[in-house]
PDB file of C-alpha atoms in Angstrom:
ATOM      1  CA  ASP A   1     125.478  57.387 121.515  1.00 89.00           C
ATOM      2  CA  ILE A   2     125.215  54.791 118.420  1.00 95.00           C
ATOM      3  CA  GLN A   3     128.628  54.399 116.848  1.00 96.00           C
ATOM      4  CA  MET A   4     128.642  53.669 113.272  1.00 98.00           C
ATOM      5  CA  THR A   5     131.706  51.823 111.640  1.00 98.00           C
ATOM      6  CA  GLN A   6     131.920  51.814 107.784  1.00 98.00           C
ATOM      7  CA  SER A   7     134.397  49.635 105.992  1.00 98.00           C
ATOM      8  CA  PRO A   8     136.715  50.033 103.977  1.00 97.00           C
ATOM      9  CA  SER A   9     137.687  53.599 104.591  1.00 97.00           C
ATOM     10  CA  SER A  10     138.831  53.740 100.890  1.00 97.00           C
ATOM     11  CA  LEU A  11     138.288  51.615  97.955  1.00 96.00           C
ATOM     12  CA  SER A  12     139.676  51.622  94.365  1.00 97.00           C
ATOM     13  CA  ALA A  13     137.711  50.258  91.552  1.00 97.00           C
ATOM     14  CA  SER A  14     137.018  50.697  87.757  1.00 96.00           C
ATOM     15  CA  VAL A  15     134.353  51.620  85.909  1.00 96.00           C
ATOM     16  CA  GLY A  16     131.874  48.818  85.398  1.00 97.00           C
ATOM     17  CA  ASP A  17     132.956  47.070  88.596  1.00 97.00           C
ATOM     18  CA  ARG A  18     130.401  46.071  91.123  1.00 97.00           C
ATOM     19  CA  VAL A  19     131.382  47.263  94.810  1.00 98.00           C
ATOM     20  CA  THR A  20     130.149  46.919  98.226  1.00 98.00           C
ATOM     21  CA  ILE A  21     130.521  49.277 101.161  1.00 98.00           C
ATOM     22  CA  THR A  22     129.656  48.052 104.657  1.00 98.00           C
ATOM     23  CA  CYS A  23     128.188  49.885 107.836  1.00 98.00           C
ATOM     24  CA  ARG A  24     128.079  48.285 111.154  1.00 98.00           C
ATOM     25  CA  ALA A  25     125.957  50.121 114.165  1.00 98.00           C
ATOM     26  CA  SER A  26     127.271  49.509 117.647  1.00 98.00           C
ATOM     27  CA  GLU A  27     123.890  48.296 118.731  1.00 97.00           C
ATOM     28  CA  THR A  28     120.861  47.170 116.864  1.00 98.00           C
ATOM     29  CA  ILE A  29     118.958  49.958 114.699  1.00 97.00           C
ATOM     30  CA  SER A  30     116.412  47.843 112.812  1.00 96.00           C
ATOM     31  CA  ASP A  31     116.247  49.510 109.212  1.00 97.00           C
ATOM     32  CA  TYR A  32     116.903  53.013 110.620  1.00 97.00           C
ATOM     33  CA  LEU A  33     119.905  53.582 108.122  1.00 98.00           C
ATOM     34  CA  ASN A  34     120.535  56.049 105.448  1.00 98.00           C
ATOM     35  CA  TRP A  35     123.266  56.484 102.881  1.00 98.00           C
ATOM     36  CA  TYR A  36     124.815  59.666 101.396  1.00 98.00           C
ATOM     37  CA  GLN A  37     126.800  60.498  98.447  1.00 98.00           C
ATOM     38  CA  GLN A  38     129.267  63.380  98.705  1.00 98.00           C
ATOM     39  CA  LYS A  39     131.538  64.967  95.856  1.00 98.00           C
ATOM     40  CA  PRO A  40     134.223  67.227  96.449  1.00 96.00           C
ATOM     41  CA  GLY A  41     133.330  70.535  97.534  1.00 96.00           C
ATOM     42  CA  LYS A  42     129.490  69.726  97.244  1.00 98.00           C
ATOM     43  CA  ALA A  43     127.004  69.070  99.950  1.00 98.00           C
ATOM     44  CA  PRO A  44     125.966  65.355 100.595  1.00 98.00           C
ATOM     45  CA  LYS A  45     123.117  63.983  98.464  1.00 98.00           C
ATOM     46  CA  LEU A  46     120.761  61.341  99.799  1.00 98.00           C
ATOM     47  CA  LEU A  47     121.018  57.921  97.932  1.00 98.00           C
ATOM     48  CA  ILE A  48     118.936  55.384 100.174  1.00 98.00           C
ATOM     49  CA  TYR A  49     116.643  55.821 103.166  1.00 98.00           C
ATOM     50  CA  ALA A  50     115.108  53.113 105.480  1.00 97.00           C
ATOM     51  CA  ALA A  51     118.075  50.977 104.571  1.00 98.00           C
ATOM     52  CA  SER A  52     116.603  49.805 101.148  1.00 98.00           C
ATOM     53  CA  THR A  53     114.481  52.470  99.719  1.00 98.00           C
ATOM     54  CA  LEU A  54     116.221  54.396  96.760  1.00 98.00           C
ATOM     55  CA  GLN A  55     115.639  58.004  96.965  1.00 98.00           C
ATOM     56  CA  SER A  56     113.699  59.554  93.891  1.00 97.00           C
ATOM     57  CA  GLY A  57     115.938  60.234  90.973  1.00 97.00           C
ATOM     58  CA  VAL A  58     118.759  57.823  92.262  1.00 98.00           C
ATOM     59  CA  PRO A  59     119.791  55.311  89.466  1.00 97.00           C
ATOM     60  CA  SER A  60     118.766  51.777  89.932  1.00 98.00           C
ATOM     61  CA  ARG A  61     122.362  50.506  90.173  1.00 98.00           C
ATOM     62  CA  PHE A  62     122.381  51.885  93.775  1.00 98.00           C
ATOM     63  CA  SER A  63     121.062  49.421  96.295  1.00 98.00           C
ATOM     64  CA  GLY A  64     121.066  48.922 100.023  1.00 98.00           C
ATOM     65  CA  SER A  65     120.322  46.054 102.273  1.00 98.00           C
ATOM     66  CA  GLY A  66     120.466  44.870 105.895  1.00 98.00           C
ATOM     67  CA  SER A  67     118.727  45.025 109.143  1.00 98.00           C
ATOM     68  CA  GLY A  68     119.868  45.180 112.938  1.00 97.00           C
ATOM     69  CA  THR A  69     123.443  45.971 112.850  1.00 98.00           C
ATOM     70  CA  ASP A  70     124.953  45.257 109.696  1.00 98.00           C
ATOM     71  CA  PHE A  71     124.211  47.085 106.313  1.00 98.00           C
ATOM     72  CA  THR A  72     125.548  47.073 102.731  1.00 98.00           C
ATOM     73  CA  LEU A  73     125.319  49.702  99.951  1.00 98.00           C
ATOM     74  CA  THR A  74     126.160  48.310  96.612  1.00 98.00           C
ATOM     75  CA  ILE A  75     127.010  49.873  93.305  1.00 98.00           C
ATOM     76  CA  ASN A  76     126.589  47.828  90.309  1.00 97.00           C
ATOM     77  CA  SER A  77     128.297  48.492  86.870  1.00 95.00           C
ATOM     78  CA  LEU A  78     130.188  51.918  88.340  1.00 97.00           C
ATOM     79  CA  GLN A  79     130.028  54.767  86.433  1.00 97.00           C
ATOM     80  CA  PRO A  80     132.481  57.789  86.180  1.00 95.00           C
ATOM     81  CA  GLU A  81     130.028  59.991  88.304  1.00 96.00           C
ATOM     82  CA  ASP A  82     130.008  57.576  91.132  1.00 97.00           C
ATOM     83  CA  PHE A  83     133.476  58.166  92.377  1.00 94.00           C
ATOM     84  CA  ALA A  84     132.727  60.013  95.509  1.00 97.00           C
ATOM     85  CA  SER A  85     132.622  59.553  99.186  1.00 98.00           C
ATOM     86  CA  TYR A  86     129.688  57.690 100.904  1.00 98.00           C
ATOM     87  CA  TYR A  87     128.347  57.947 104.369  1.00 98.00           C
ATOM     88  CA  CYS A  88     125.933  55.913 106.281  1.00 98.00           C
ATOM     89  CA  GLN A  89     123.874  57.586 109.105  1.00 98.00           C
ATOM     90  CA  GLN A  90     121.521  55.914 111.927  1.00 97.00           C
ATOM     91  CA  SER A  91     118.343  57.692 112.986  1.00 96.00           C
ATOM     92  CA  TYR A  92     117.227  55.010 115.473  1.00 96.00           C
ATOM     93  CA  ARG A  93     118.102  57.539 118.209  1.00 91.00           C
ATOM     94  CA  THR A  94     117.436  60.996 117.876  1.00 85.00           C
ATOM     95  CA  LEU A  95     121.249  61.662 118.604  1.00 87.00           C
ATOM     96  CA  TYR A  96     121.805  61.027 114.926  1.00 92.00           C
ATOM     97  CA  THR A  97     125.252  59.881 113.806  1.00 95.00           C
ATOM     98  CA  PHE A  98     127.449  59.209 110.793  1.00 97.00           C
ATOM     99  CA  GLY A  99     129.833  56.656 109.743  1.00 98.00           C
ATOM    100  CA  GLN A 100     133.243  57.930 109.166  1.00 98.00           C
ATOM    101  CA  GLY A 101     132.685  57.678 105.407  1.00 98.00           C
ATOM    102  CA  THR A 102     134.212  55.703 102.663  1.00 98.00           C
ATOM    103  CA  LYS A 103     136.080  57.194  99.816  1.00 98.00           C
ATOM    104  CA  LEU A 104     135.676  55.286  96.435  1.00 97.00           C
ATOM    105  CA  GLN A 105     138.524  56.277  93.937  1.00 96.00           C
ATOM    106  CA  ILE A 106     139.304  55.266  90.432  1.00 90.00           C
ATOM    107  CA  LYS A 107     141.791  52.565  89.900  1.00 88.00           C
TER     108      LYS A 107
ATOM    109  CA  GLN B   1     111.109  73.170  94.591  1.00 96.00           C
ATOM    110  CA  VAL B   2     112.471  72.308  98.060  1.00 97.00           C
ATOM    111  CA  GLN B   3     115.807  74.697  98.912  1.00 98.00           C
ATOM    112  CA  LEU B   4     117.778  75.511 101.621  1.00 98.00           C
ATOM    113  CA  VAL B   5     119.948  78.648 101.167  1.00 98.00           C
ATOM    114  CA  GLN B   6     122.663  79.283 103.937  1.00 98.00           C
ATOM    115  CA  SER B   7     124.709  82.493 104.571  1.00 98.00           C
ATOM    116  CA  GLY B   8     128.021  83.285 103.187  1.00 98.00           C
ATOM    117  CA  ALA B   9     131.485  82.371 104.481  1.00 98.00           C
ATOM    118  CA  GLU B  10     132.678  83.839 107.832  1.00 98.00           C
ATOM    119  CA  VAL B  11     136.124  84.267 109.475  1.00 98.00           C
ATOM    120  CA  LYS B  12     136.228  84.518 113.237  1.00 98.00           C
ATOM    121  CA  ARG B  13     138.876  84.941 115.716  1.00 98.00           C
ATOM    122  CA  PRO B  14     139.378  82.323 118.675  1.00 98.00           C
ATOM    123  CA  GLY B  15     136.635  82.749 121.327  1.00 98.00           C
ATOM    124  CA  ALA B  16     134.314  84.416 119.247  1.00 98.00           C
ATOM    125  CA  SER B  17     130.864  83.510 117.985  1.00 98.00           C
ATOM    126  CA  VAL B  18     129.588  82.765 114.675  1.00 98.00           C
ATOM    127  CA  LYS B  19     125.695  82.640 113.588  1.00 98.00           C
ATOM    128  CA  VAL B  20     125.014  80.923 110.395  1.00 98.00           C
ATOM    129  CA  SER B  21     121.551  81.139 108.698  1.00 98.00           C
ATOM    130  CA  CYS B  22     119.594  78.764 106.575  1.00 98.00           C
ATOM    131  CA  LYS B  23     116.248  79.907 104.721  1.00 98.00           C
ATOM    132  CA  ALA B  24     114.103  77.532 103.593  1.00 98.00           C
ATOM    133  CA  SER B  25     111.570  77.696 100.516  1.00 97.00           C
ATOM    134  CA  GLY B  26     109.273  75.195  98.648  1.00 97.00           C
ATOM    135  CA  TYR B  27     107.442  73.511 101.533  1.00 97.00           C
ATOM    136  CA  ALA B  28     105.649  74.244 104.740  1.00 96.00           C
ATOM    137  CA  PHE B  29     108.493  75.359 106.953  1.00 96.00           C
ATOM    138  CA  SER B  30     107.156  74.462 110.351  1.00 95.00           C
ATOM    139  CA  THR B  31     106.088  70.891 109.048  1.00 95.00           C
ATOM    140  CA  TYR B  32     110.013  69.654 109.083  1.00 96.00           C
ATOM    141  CA  GLY B  33     112.857  69.722 111.453  1.00 96.00           C
ATOM    142  CA  ILE B  34     116.148  71.388 110.493  1.00 98.00           C
ATOM    143  CA  ALA B  35     119.542  69.550 111.246  1.00 97.00           C
ATOM    144  CA  TRP B  36     122.892  70.991 111.322  1.00 98.00           C
ATOM    145  CA  VAL B  37     125.947  68.786 110.384  1.00 98.00           C
ATOM    146  CA  ARG B  38     129.360  70.109 110.063  1.00 98.00           C
ATOM    147  CA  GLN B  39     132.597  68.673 108.256  1.00 98.00           C
ATOM    148  CA  ALA B  40     136.058  69.652 108.817  1.00 98.00           C
ATOM    149  CA  PRO B  41     138.673  70.012 106.149  1.00 97.00           C
ATOM    150  CA  GLY B  42     139.180  66.738 104.827  1.00 95.00           C
ATOM    151  CA  GLN B  43     137.320  64.767 107.242  1.00 97.00           C
ATOM    152  CA  GLY B  44     133.739  63.194 107.825  1.00 97.00           C
ATOM    153  CA  LEU B  45     130.367  64.484 108.560  1.00 97.00           C
ATOM    154  CA  GLU B  46     129.591  65.307 112.148  1.00 97.00           C
ATOM    155  CA  TRP B  47     126.053  65.722 113.187  1.00 96.00           C
ATOM    156  CA  MET B  48     125.588  68.813 115.551  1.00 97.00           C
ATOM    157  CA  GLY B  49     121.926  68.700 116.349  1.00 96.00           C
ATOM    158  CA  TRP B  50     118.594  69.769 115.151  1.00 96.00           C
ATOM    159  CA  ILE B  51     115.461  72.374 115.816  1.00 97.00           C
ATOM    160  CA  SER B  52     111.960  71.544 115.379  1.00 96.00           C
ATOM    161  CA  PRO B  53     110.679  74.940 113.771  1.00 95.00           C
ATOM    162  CA  TYR B  54     106.918  73.852 114.774  1.00 94.00           C
ATOM    163  CA  ASN B  55     107.493  74.337 118.709  1.00 94.00           C
ATOM    164  CA  GLY B  56     111.244  75.412 118.916  1.00 95.00           C
ATOM    165  CA  ASN B  57     112.200  72.002 120.432  1.00 96.00           C
ATOM    166  CA  THR B  58     116.049  71.213 120.074  1.00 96.00           C
ATOM    167  CA  ARG B  59     118.289  68.012 120.525  1.00 95.00           C
ATOM    168  CA  TYR B  60     122.156  68.658 120.391  1.00 96.00           C
ATOM    169  CA  ALA B  61     125.066  66.227 120.235  1.00 94.00           C
ATOM    170  CA  GLN B  62     126.825  66.129 123.494  1.00 93.00           C
ATOM    171  CA  SER B  63     129.999  67.676 121.848  1.00 94.00           C
ATOM    172  CA  PHE B  64     128.061  70.712 121.185  1.00 96.00           C
ATOM    173  CA  GLN B  65     125.766  70.915 124.305  1.00 95.00           C
ATOM    174  CA  GLY B  66     126.005  74.259 125.999  1.00 95.00           C
ATOM    175  CA  ARG B  67     128.154  75.802 122.836  1.00 97.00           C
ATOM    176  CA  ALA B  68     125.657  75.617 120.022  1.00 98.00           C
ATOM    177  CA  THR B  69     122.270  77.227 119.764  1.00 98.00           C
ATOM    178  CA  MET B  70     119.726  76.605 117.301  1.00 98.00           C
ATOM    179  CA  THR B  71     116.754  79.214 116.689  1.00 98.00           C
ATOM    180  CA  THR B  72     114.022  79.582 114.248  1.00 97.00           C
ATOM    181  CA  ASP B  73     112.241  82.621 112.595  1.00 97.00           C
ATOM    182  CA  THR B  74     109.066  81.292 111.148  1.00 95.00           C
ATOM    183  CA  SER B  75     108.155  84.818 109.766  1.00 96.00           C
ATOM    184  CA  THR B  76     111.142  84.282 107.404  1.00 97.00           C
ATOM    185  CA  SER B  77     111.404  80.499 107.356  1.00 98.00           C
ATOM    186  CA  THR B  78     114.892  80.724 108.509  1.00 98.00           C
ATOM    187  CA  VAL B  79     116.798  78.940 110.994  1.00 98.00           C
ATOM    188  CA  TYR B  80     120.216  79.867 112.833  1.00 98.00           C
ATOM    189  CA  MET B  81     122.788  77.911 114.235  1.00 98.00           C
ATOM    190  CA  GLU B  82     125.156  80.044 116.641  1.00 98.00           C
ATOM    191  CA  LEU B  83     128.495  78.470 117.914  1.00 98.00           C
ATOM    192  CA  ASN B  84     130.142  80.235 120.672  1.00 98.00           C
ATOM    193  CA  SER B  85     133.718  80.183 122.198  1.00 97.00           C
ATOM    194  CA  LEU B  86     135.342  79.119 118.846  1.00 98.00           C
ATOM    195  CA  LYS B  87     138.557  77.438 118.491  1.00 97.00           C
ATOM    196  CA  SER B  88     140.573  76.603 115.595  1.00 97.00           C
ATOM    197  CA  ASP B  89     139.275  73.114 115.091  1.00 97.00           C
ATOM    198  CA  ASP B  90     135.810  74.603 114.674  1.00 98.00           C
ATOM    199  CA  THR B  91     137.169  75.599 111.059  1.00 98.00           C
ATOM    200  CA  ALA B  92     134.522  73.634 108.857  1.00 98.00           C
ATOM    201  CA  VAL B  93     131.933  73.702 106.447  1.00 98.00           C
ATOM    202  CA  TYR B  94     128.592  73.747 108.138  1.00 98.00           C
ATOM    203  CA  TYR B  95     125.331  72.411 106.557  1.00 98.00           C
ATOM    204  CA  CYS B  96     121.908  72.621 107.489  1.00 98.00           C
ATOM    205  CA  ALA B  97     119.572  69.910 105.922  1.00 98.00           C
ATOM    206  CA  ARG B  98     115.937  69.128 106.502  1.00 98.00           C
ATOM    207  CA  LEU B  99     114.802  66.550 108.708  1.00 97.00           C
ATOM    208  CA  VAL B 100     112.422  64.178 106.654  1.00 96.00           C
ATOM    209  CA  GLY B 101     110.275  61.118 108.008  1.00 92.00           C
ATOM    210  CA  ALA B 102     107.864  60.440 110.776  1.00 87.00           C
ATOM    211  CA  ASP B 103     109.444  57.349 112.445  1.00 89.00           C
ATOM    212  CA  ARG B 104     112.725  56.668 110.204  1.00 91.00           C
ATOM    213  CA  ARG B 105     114.102  59.756 109.493  1.00 95.00           C
ATOM    214  CA  TRP B 106     116.516  61.081 106.842  1.00 97.00           C
ATOM    215  CA  PHE B 107     118.089  64.446 105.722  1.00 98.00           C
ATOM    216  CA  ASP B 108     117.042  65.755 102.363  1.00 97.00           C
ATOM    217  CA  PRO B 109     117.697  68.284 100.946  1.00 98.00           C
ATOM    218  CA  TRP B 110     120.812  69.943 102.169  1.00 98.00           C
ATOM    219  CA  GLY B 111     122.120  73.423 102.254  1.00 98.00           C
ATOM    220  CA  GLN B 112     125.223  74.461 100.276  1.00 98.00           C
ATOM    221  CA  GLY B 113     127.092  74.793 103.213  1.00 98.00           C
ATOM    222  CA  THR B 114     128.830  77.824 104.968  1.00 98.00           C
ATOM    223  CA  LEU B 115     132.726  77.859 105.373  1.00 98.00           C
ATOM    224  CA  VAL B 116     133.580  79.085 109.001  1.00 98.00           C
ATOM    225  CA  THR B 117     137.092  79.918 109.392  1.00 98.00           C
ATOM    226  CA  VAL B 118     138.639  80.350 112.799  1.00 98.00           C
ATOM    227  CA  SER B 119     141.953  82.002 112.822  1.00 97.00           C
ATOM    228  CA  SER B 120     144.081  84.667 115.047  1.00 95.00           C
TER     229      SER B 120
END
């Protein structure tokens, strides 16, 4: 199976900050990489698919980049509603796997 | 709108089985696969497997092979996930999600989740 490793596991930031979350695959996955946001007690929500395509309705302060094994999720000008957990997920192989998650907390 | 609605919370004894349903609406049911993902309390997301309602083909994560069974009922646009030989560490919220995309694939939307508690 392809292993997905996110860093950091947790992150403290303030409203208005720019943050970056990294996801690394154990083998090359081209751009077969998605990002999800999850708030406490809620189902995950798709943010970005195919590494850099913003899902409809997602604010433009979210962006994704990368290809191969290294990917980033960037959030510009953090808003209060952005404090949540974020997960990457690969779809290069049909044994789909998630990263362990990054919890974004208010500083 | 596209919606996945899951069955309600379950409490089971160790060794028992649980069957969770996921009813789809708002799209052509057979056109998209349905995946199952679980989340233990305070933990991350764990992909379990997926099923194609079109032909019933399934793919399971190794850790669930032989213990999880995914089925579909096209007459009611419902997918089922049954997990056998439950253990206490199967306590988790179980989500279904529509599998979108032809080559690059992603999960959208997700069901609301079903809490399964395994306790003696």
